[in-house]
Amino acid sequence: MTQVPPRVAIAGGGLAGMAAAAALGSAGFEVDLYEARSFLGGRAASYPLPNSGEAIDNCQHILLGCCTNLRDFYARLGVEGKVRFDRTYYFLEPGGRRSQLRAAALPAPFHFLGSFIRLRFLSASDKLAVARALLAILRERNGRTDLDQITMLEWLKEKKQPPRAIDRFWRQILVSAVNEELDRMAACHGFQVFWLGFLTGSRNSEMGVPAVPLGELYCLEAWKRLPQVRLHFRTPVEQIVVRDGRASVVVAGAPQEADFVISALPLDKLRQVAPLLPLSELDCSPITGIHLWFDRPVTDLPHATLLDRTVQWFFNRAGGRYLLLVVSASRSLLELSRAEIIELAIRELAEFLPAVRQASLERAHVVKEVRATFSASPQAESLRARPETLARNLFLAGDWTRTGWPATMEGAVRSGYLAAEAVARAAGCPHRFLLPDPI
Ligand SMILES: Cc1cc2nc3c(=O)[nH]c(=O)nc-3n(C[C@H](O)[C@H](O)[C@H](O)COP(=O)(O)OP(=O)(O)OC[C@H]3O[C@@H](n4cnc5c(N)ncnc54)[C@H](O)[C@@H]3O)c2cc1C
């Protein structure tokens, strides 16, 4: 590195921008991160509720043990201990019958074998069919070249999966993980979830749930470890201009001094501030979060996935009284009012948790994120942008860029690390930030 550290301007303080800032800041770069809002985190953030002031997450965010780069980012901020990992997945059928999928001490891919055989919501023939398809994932993962061109549903039909196995196993796990329906999801993403999350290292499948509101993971105290990173809140980047092949960010009407620029903006925002950049359009997929506060505990489970209904998950946020329900790829809810969504959520929840029928609802809050993530379809993969652009000092990050991952916190952090690596290369001091998959 030269004596005067290179300066990097980063637009956007979501996970992609924060990860790029943390990586470059720890490698000796001077970083200015510009965030339009008064807090960090973007789509993985918490904010105070208008009437109570209580901090809630926009929606439940979970990670898997295999999210190595996200965990590395948390470690850079010293907050990795604030995520709790759980080995058990609970499945509930309407009526309340429970099944558990729990990783045992056996080596992968056999660590789920015992609990998989005991699942009560699939028949023996369903389980045999699923096992055959899981083995096919191991076999076909490296050999097939069409997995980013076909949908996961096409692949499952090719493998003759029975309708109940598709609905209760494949759809139940994948729609939440990838935020897309099976008939719109590129098969490569379904493969990756099962291969990396469930068929390799036995700790890869552990479910990480932040034990604090998301905003606490990136609080100002944590950033004190990285003094080279300056955070500018309520400071929207108005334009990214390119002159003579060099980019700069315009803030409050003035171009800012920087050797390199990283855009970590969502695609639609980047199009607004840099309309001349050649960028492909990507479709979006919505997520709806439903926060319910009851007057008494309605469950003793920490979380569970709910079979055969609209609501896919609940997370127990406080002693069984405050539940956060999640519906991924929630197109069917977009036309419903908030009151209708709450009514549907309570009705469905009561089918799984009988205690809901006796409980009174004290408060409810619905978060409809219409543009929650890009749609991880077969068409999307080739349209996702690489970090490098036509301007030699401008690099792109964001969950929508080409990371190989669907739009997730891990994907966003990967994109930030990849953009940071591209900056380091361009500055003449190559650096490796991206960690390999834990296999
Ligand atoms: C409801 C919901 C639930 C989710 N659940 C999960 C989950 O359980 N697990 C998981 O892994 N992923 C989940 N995701 C996906 C995950 O949140 C995203 O993939 C990830 O946070 C995206 O990060 P990002 O940095 O790419 O973009 P963003 O988080 O969108 O960050 C972009 C930032 O840029 C800022 N910005 C915009 N315009 C400007 C401007 N002009 N100047 C400066 N700043 C600007 C925004 O305010 C924002 O802070 C979920 C997403 C949603 C919406």
CSV table of C-alpha atoms in Angstrom, one decimal, residues 136-398:
chain,number,residue,atom,x,y,z
A,136,ALA,CA,-29.0,-37.0,-7.2
A,137,ILE,CA,-28.0,-33.5,-5.9
A,138,LEU,CA,-24.7,-34.9,-4.7
A,139,ARG,CA,-24.2,-36.7,-8.1
A,140,GLU,CA,-25.4,-33.9,-10.4
A,141,ARG,CA,-24.1,-30.9,-8.7
A,142,ASN,CA,-20.8,-30.7,-10.6
A,143,GLY,CA,-21.8,-32.5,-13.8
A,144,ARG,CA,-24.9,-30.6,-15.0
A,145,THR,CA,-24.6,-27.4,-16.9
A,146,ASP,CA,-28.3,-26.5,-17.1
A,147,LEU,CA,-29.1,-25.9,-13.5
A,148,ASP,CA,-29.2,-22.1,-13.9
A,149,GLN,CA,-31.5,-22.5,-16.9
A,150,ILE,CA,-34.2,-24.8,-15.5
A,151,THR,CA,-36.5,-24.3,-12.5
A,152,MET,CA,-36.3,-26.3,-9.3
A,153,LEU,CA,-39.8,-27.6,-9.9
A,154,GLU,CA,-38.7,-28.9,-13.4
A,155,TRP,CA,-35.8,-30.7,-11.7
A,156,LEU,CA,-38.0,-32.2,-9.0
A,157,LYS,CA,-40.5,-33.5,-11.6
A,158,GLU,CA,-37.6,-35.0,-13.6
A,159,LYS,CA,-36.7,-36.8,-10.4
A,160,LYS,CA,-40.3,-38.0,-10.0
A,161,GLN,CA,-40.9,-36.4,-6.6
A,162,PRO,CA,-44.5,-37.1,-5.3
A,163,PRO,CA,-46.7,-34.0,-4.8
A,164,ARG,CA,-46.7,-34.3,-1.0
A,165,ALA,CA,-42.8,-34.5,-0.9
A,166,ILE,CA,-42.7,-31.4,-3.1
A,167,ASP,CA,-45.2,-29.5,-1.0
A,168,ARG,CA,-44.2,-30.5,2.5
A,169,PHE,CA,-40.4,-30.9,2.1
A,170,TRP,CA,-38.9,-29.2,-0.9
A,171,ARG,CA,-41.2,-26.2,-1.1
A,172,GLN,CA,-41.3,-25.8,2.7
A,173,ILE,CA,-37.5,-25.4,3.0
A,174,LEU,CA,-36.6,-23.8,-0.3
A,175,VAL,CA,-39.3,-21.0,-0.6
A,176,SER,CA,-38.1,-19.5,2.6
A,177,ALA,CA,-34.4,-20.0,1.9
A,178,VAL,CA,-34.5,-18.5,-1.6
A,179,ASN,CA,-37.6,-16.3,-1.4
A,180,GLU,CA,-39.1,-17.7,-4.6
A,181,GLU,CA,-41.7,-20.3,-5.6
A,182,LEU,CA,-40.3,-23.6,-6.9
A,183,ASP,CA,-41.7,-23.0,-10.4
A,184,ARG,CA,-39.8,-19.6,-10.7
A,185,MET,CA,-36.6,-20.6,-8.8
A,186,ALA,CA,-33.4,-21.5,-10.7
A,187,ALA,CA,-32.5,-25.1,-9.8
A,188,CYS,CA,-28.9,-24.0,-9.0
A,189,HIS,CA,-30.2,-22.2,-5.9
A,190,GLY,CA,-32.2,-25.1,-4.7
A,191,PHE,CA,-29.1,-27.3,-5.2
A,192,GLN,CA,-26.9,-24.9,-3.3
A,193,VAL,CA,-29.3,-24.7,-0.2
A,194,PHE,CA,-29.4,-28.5,0.1
A,195,TRP,CA,-25.8,-29.3,-0.9
A,196,LEU,CA,-24.1,-26.6,1.2
A,197,GLY,CA,-26.7,-26.3,4.0
A,198,PHE,CA,-27.8,-29.9,4.5
A,199,LEU,CA,-25.5,-32.4,2.8
A,200,THR,CA,-22.0,-31.2,3.7
A,201,GLY,CA,-20.5,-30.2,7.1
A,202,SER,CA,-22.9,-31.3,9.9
A,203,ARG,CA,-22.8,-27.8,11.4
A,204,ASN,CA,-23.6,-26.0,8.1
A,205,SER,CA,-27.4,-26.5,8.7
A,206,GLU,CA,-27.5,-24.9,12.1
A,207,MET,CA,-30.0,-22.1,12.1
A,208,GLY,CA,-28.6,-18.8,13.4
A,209,VAL,CA,-31.1,-16.4,15.0
A,210,PRO,CA,-29.8,-13.0,16.2
A,211,ALA,CA,-30.4,-12.7,19.9
A,212,VAL,CA,-30.6,-8.9,19.7
A,213,PRO,CA,-32.4,-6.5,17.4
A,214,LEU,CA,-30.6,-6.5,14.0
A,215,GLY,CA,-29.5,-2.9,14.5
A,216,GLU,CA,-27.5,-3.8,17.6
A,217,LEU,CA,-25.2,-5.9,15.4
A,218,TYR,CA,-24.0,-2.9,13.6
A,219,CYS,CA,-24.2,-0.3,16.4
A,220,LEU,CA,-21.8,2.6,16.5
A,221,GLU,CA,-19.9,1.0,19.4
A,222,ALA,CA,-19.1,-2.0,17.2
A,223,TRP,CA,-17.7,0.3,14.4
A,224,LYS,CA,-15.2,1.8,16.9
A,225,ARG,CA,-13.0,-1.2,16.1
A,226,LEU,CA,-12.6,0.2,12.6
A,227,PRO,CA,-11.5,3.8,12.9
A,228,GLN,CA,-10.7,4.2,9.2
A,229,VAL,CA,-14.4,3.9,8.4
A,230,ARG,CA,-16.4,7.1,8.6
A,231,LEU,CA,-20.2,6.7,8.7
A,232,HIS,CA,-22.3,9.5,7.2
A,233,PHE,CA,-26.0,9.1,8.1
A,234,ARG,CA,-28.9,10.8,6.4
A,235,THR,CA,-26.6,11.5,3.6
A,236,PRO,CA,-28.1,10.2,0.3
A,237,VAL,CA,-25.8,9.9,-2.7
A,238,GLU,CA,-27.5,12.0,-5.2
A,239,GLN,CA,-25.6,11.0,-8.3
A,240,ILE,CA,-22.7,8.7,-9.3
A,241,VAL,CA,-21.1,10.6,-12.2
A,242,VAL,CA,-18.6,9.2,-14.6
A,243,ARG,CA,-16.2,11.6,-16.4
A,244,ASP,CA,-13.3,10.5,-18.5
A,245,GLY,CA,-13.7,6.9,-17.3
A,246,ARG,CA,-13.6,7.9,-13.6
A,247,ALA,CA,-16.5,7.9,-11.2
A,248,SER,CA,-17.3,10.1,-8.2
A,249,VAL,CA,-20.2,10.4,-5.8
A,250,VAL,CA,-22.2,13.6,-5.5
A,251,VAL,CA,-23.5,14.3,-2.0
A,252,ALA,CA,-25.3,17.5,-1.0
A,253,GLY,CA,-24.7,18.9,-4.5
A,254,ALA,CA,-20.9,18.4,-4.3
A,255,PRO,CA,-18.6,15.6,-5.8
A,256,GLN,CA,-16.7,13.9,-2.9
A,257,GLU,CA,-13.0,13.3,-3.0
A,258,ALA,CA,-12.3,9.5,-3.4
A,259,ASP,CA,-9.9,7.3,-5.4
A,260,PHE,CA,-12.5,4.5,-5.7
A,261,VAL,CA,-16.3,4.3,-5.5
A,262,ILE,CA,-18.4,1.3,-4.5
A,263,SER,CA,-22.1,1.3,-5.1
A,264,ALA,CA,-23.8,-0.9,-2.6
A,265,LEU,CA,-27.3,0.4,-3.5
A,266,PRO,CA,-30.3,-1.7,-4.5
A,267,LEU,CA,-30.6,-2.0,-8.2
A,268,ASP,CA,-33.6,0.4,-8.5
A,269,LYS,CA,-31.8,3.1,-6.5
A,270,LEU,CA,-28.6,2.7,-8.5
A,271,ARG,CA,-30.6,3.2,-11.7
A,272,GLN,CA,-31.8,6.5,-10.3
A,273,VAL,CA,-28.4,7.9,-9.3
A,274,ALA,CA,-26.5,6.5,-12.3
A,275,PRO,CA,-29.0,6.3,-15.2
A,276,LEU,CA,-26.3,5.9,-17.8
A,277,LEU,CA,-24.8,2.7,-16.3
A,278,PRO,CA,-25.8,-0.3,-18.5
A,279,LEU,CA,-27.8,-2.4,-16.0
A,280,SER,CA,-30.3,-5.2,-16.7
A,281,GLU,CA,-33.7,-5.2,-15.0
A,282,LEU,CA,-34.4,-8.0,-12.5
A,283,ASP,CA,-37.9,-9.0,-11.3
A,284,CYS,CA,-38.7,-8.8,-7.6
A,285,SER,CA,-40.1,-11.2,-5.0
A,286,PRO,CA,-42.0,-9.9,-1.9
A,287,ILE,CA,-41.8,-11.0,1.8
A,288,THR,CA,-44.3,-10.2,4.5
A,289,GLY,CA,-43.5,-10.2,8.2
A,290,ILE,CA,-46.4,-10.3,10.7
A,291,HIS,CA,-45.6,-9.3,14.3
A,292,LEU,CA,-48.2,-10.5,16.9
A,293,TRP,CA,-48.2,-9.7,20.6
A,294,PHE,CA,-50.5,-11.8,22.7
A,295,ASP,CA,-51.5,-11.4,26.4
A,296,ARG,CA,-50.1,-14.8,27.3
A,297,PRO,CA,-47.6,-17.4,26.0
A,298,VAL,CA,-49.0,-19.4,23.0
A,299,THR,CA,-46.0,-21.7,22.4
A,300,ASP,CA,-43.0,-23.2,24.0
A,301,LEU,CA,-41.1,-23.7,20.7
A,302,PRO,CA,-38.3,-21.3,19.7
A,303,HIS,CA,-39.5,-21.4,16.1
A,304,ALA,CA,-41.3,-23.7,13.7
A,305,THR,CA,-42.2,-24.1,10.1
A,306,LEU,CA,-45.9,-24.5,9.4
A,307,LEU,CA,-47.1,-27.0,6.8
A,308,ASP,CA,-49.8,-26.6,4.2
A,309,ARG,CA,-50.8,-23.0,4.9
A,310,THR,CA,-49.9,-19.5,3.8
A,311,VAL,CA,-47.8,-18.6,6.8
A,312,GLN,CA,-44.5,-20.5,6.6
A,313,TRP,CA,-42.7,-19.8,9.8
A,314,PHE,CA,-43.1,-18.4,13.3
A,315,PHE,CA,-40.3,-17.2,15.5
A,316,ASN,CA,-40.8,-16.9,19.2
A,317,ARG,CA,-39.3,-13.5,20.1
A,318,ALA,CA,-40.3,-13.2,23.8
A,319,GLY,CA,-41.5,-16.0,26.0
A,320,GLY,CA,-44.1,-17.3,23.6
A,321,ARG,CA,-46.1,-14.0,23.7
A,322,TYR,CA,-44.5,-12.1,20.9
A,323,LEU,CA,-44.3,-14.1,17.6
A,324,LEU,CA,-42.9,-13.0,14.3
A,325,LEU,CA,-44.5,-14.8,11.4
A,326,VAL,CA,-42.9,-14.9,7.9
A,327,VAL,CA,-44.4,-15.4,4.5
A,328,SER,CA,-41.8,-15.6,1.7
A,329,ALA,CA,-42.6,-15.1,-2.0
A,330,SER,CA,-45.8,-13.5,-0.5
A,331,ARG,CA,-47.5,-12.4,-3.8
A,332,SER,CA,-50.8,-13.8,-2.6
A,333,LEU,CA,-50.8,-11.2,0.3
A,334,LEU,CA,-50.0,-8.1,-1.7
A,335,GLU,CA,-53.6,-7.3,-2.4
A,336,LEU,CA,-54.8,-7.9,1.1
A,337,SER,CA,-55.2,-5.1,3.7
A,338,ARG,CA,-53.1,-5.2,6.9
A,339,ALA,CA,-56.3,-6.1,8.9
A,340,GLU,CA,-57.0,-9.0,6.5
A,341,ILE,CA,-53.4,-10.3,6.8
A,342,ILE,CA,-53.6,-10.2,10.6
A,343,GLU,CA,-56.9,-12.0,10.5
A,344,LEU,CA,-55.5,-14.7,8.2
A,345,ALA,CA,-52.4,-15.1,10.3
A,346,ILE,CA,-54.3,-15.6,13.6
A,347,ARG,CA,-56.7,-18.0,12.0
A,348,GLU,CA,-53.9,-20.1,10.6
A,349,LEU,CA,-51.7,-19.9,13.7
A,350,ALA,CA,-54.6,-21.2,15.8
A,351,GLU,CA,-54.6,-24.4,13.7
A,352,PHE,CA,-51.1,-25.2,14.8
A,353,LEU,CA,-51.0,-23.6,18.3
A,354,PRO,CA,-54.3,-24.3,20.1
A,355,ALA,CA,-53.4,-21.8,22.9
A,356,VAL,CA,-53.9,-19.0,20.3
A,357,ARG,CA,-57.7,-19.6,20.6
A,358,GLN,CA,-57.7,-18.6,24.3
A,359,ALA,CA,-55.2,-15.7,24.0
A,360,SER,CA,-56.1,-12.1,23.2
A,361,LEU,CA,-54.1,-10.2,20.6
A,362,GLU,CA,-52.7,-7.1,22.2
A,363,ARG,CA,-50.9,-5.6,19.2
A,364,ALA,CA,-50.0,-6.4,15.7
A,365,HIS,CA,-47.7,-5.0,13.0
A,366,VAL,CA,-47.4,-6.0,9.4
A,367,VAL,CA,-44.4,-5.3,7.2
A,368,LYS,CA,-45.0,-5.8,3.5
A,369,GLU,CA,-41.7,-5.6,1.6
A,370,VAL,CA,-42.8,-5.6,-2.0
A,371,ARG,CA,-39.3,-5.4,-3.4
A,372,ALA,CA,-37.8,-7.6,-0.7
A,373,THR,CA,-35.3,-9.5,-3.0
A,374,PHE,CA,-34.7,-10.1,-6.7
A,375,SER,CA,-36.5,-13.1,-8.0
A,376,ALA,CA,-33.9,-15.9,-8.2
A,377,SER,CA,-35.2,-17.2,-11.6
A,378,PRO,CA,-33.3,-19.0,-14.3
A,379,GLN,CA,-33.5,-15.8,-16.4
A,380,ALA,CA,-31.9,-13.7,-13.6
A,381,GLU,CA,-28.6,-15.5,-13.2
A,382,SER,CA,-27.0,-14.3,-16.5
A,383,LEU,CA,-28.3,-10.7,-15.9
A,384,ARG,CA,-26.7,-10.2,-12.5
A,385,ALA,CA,-23.9,-7.6,-12.7
A,386,ARG,CA,-20.3,-8.3,-11.9
A,387,PRO,CA,-18.4,-5.9,-9.6
A,388,GLU,CA,-16.3,-4.3,-12.4
A,389,THR,CA,-17.9,-1.5,-14.5
A,390,LEU,CA,-16.9,0.5,-17.5
A,391,ALA,CA,-15.5,3.2,-15.1
A,392,ARG,CA,-12.1,1.9,-13.9
A,393,ASN,CA,-12.6,3.1,-10.3
A,394,LEU,CA,-16.3,2.2,-9.9
A,395,PHE,CA,-17.4,-1.2,-8.5
A,396,LEU,CA,-20.8,-2.7,-7.7
A,397,ALA,CA,-22.0,-4.6,-4.7
A,398,GLY,CA,-25.4,-5.6,-3.4
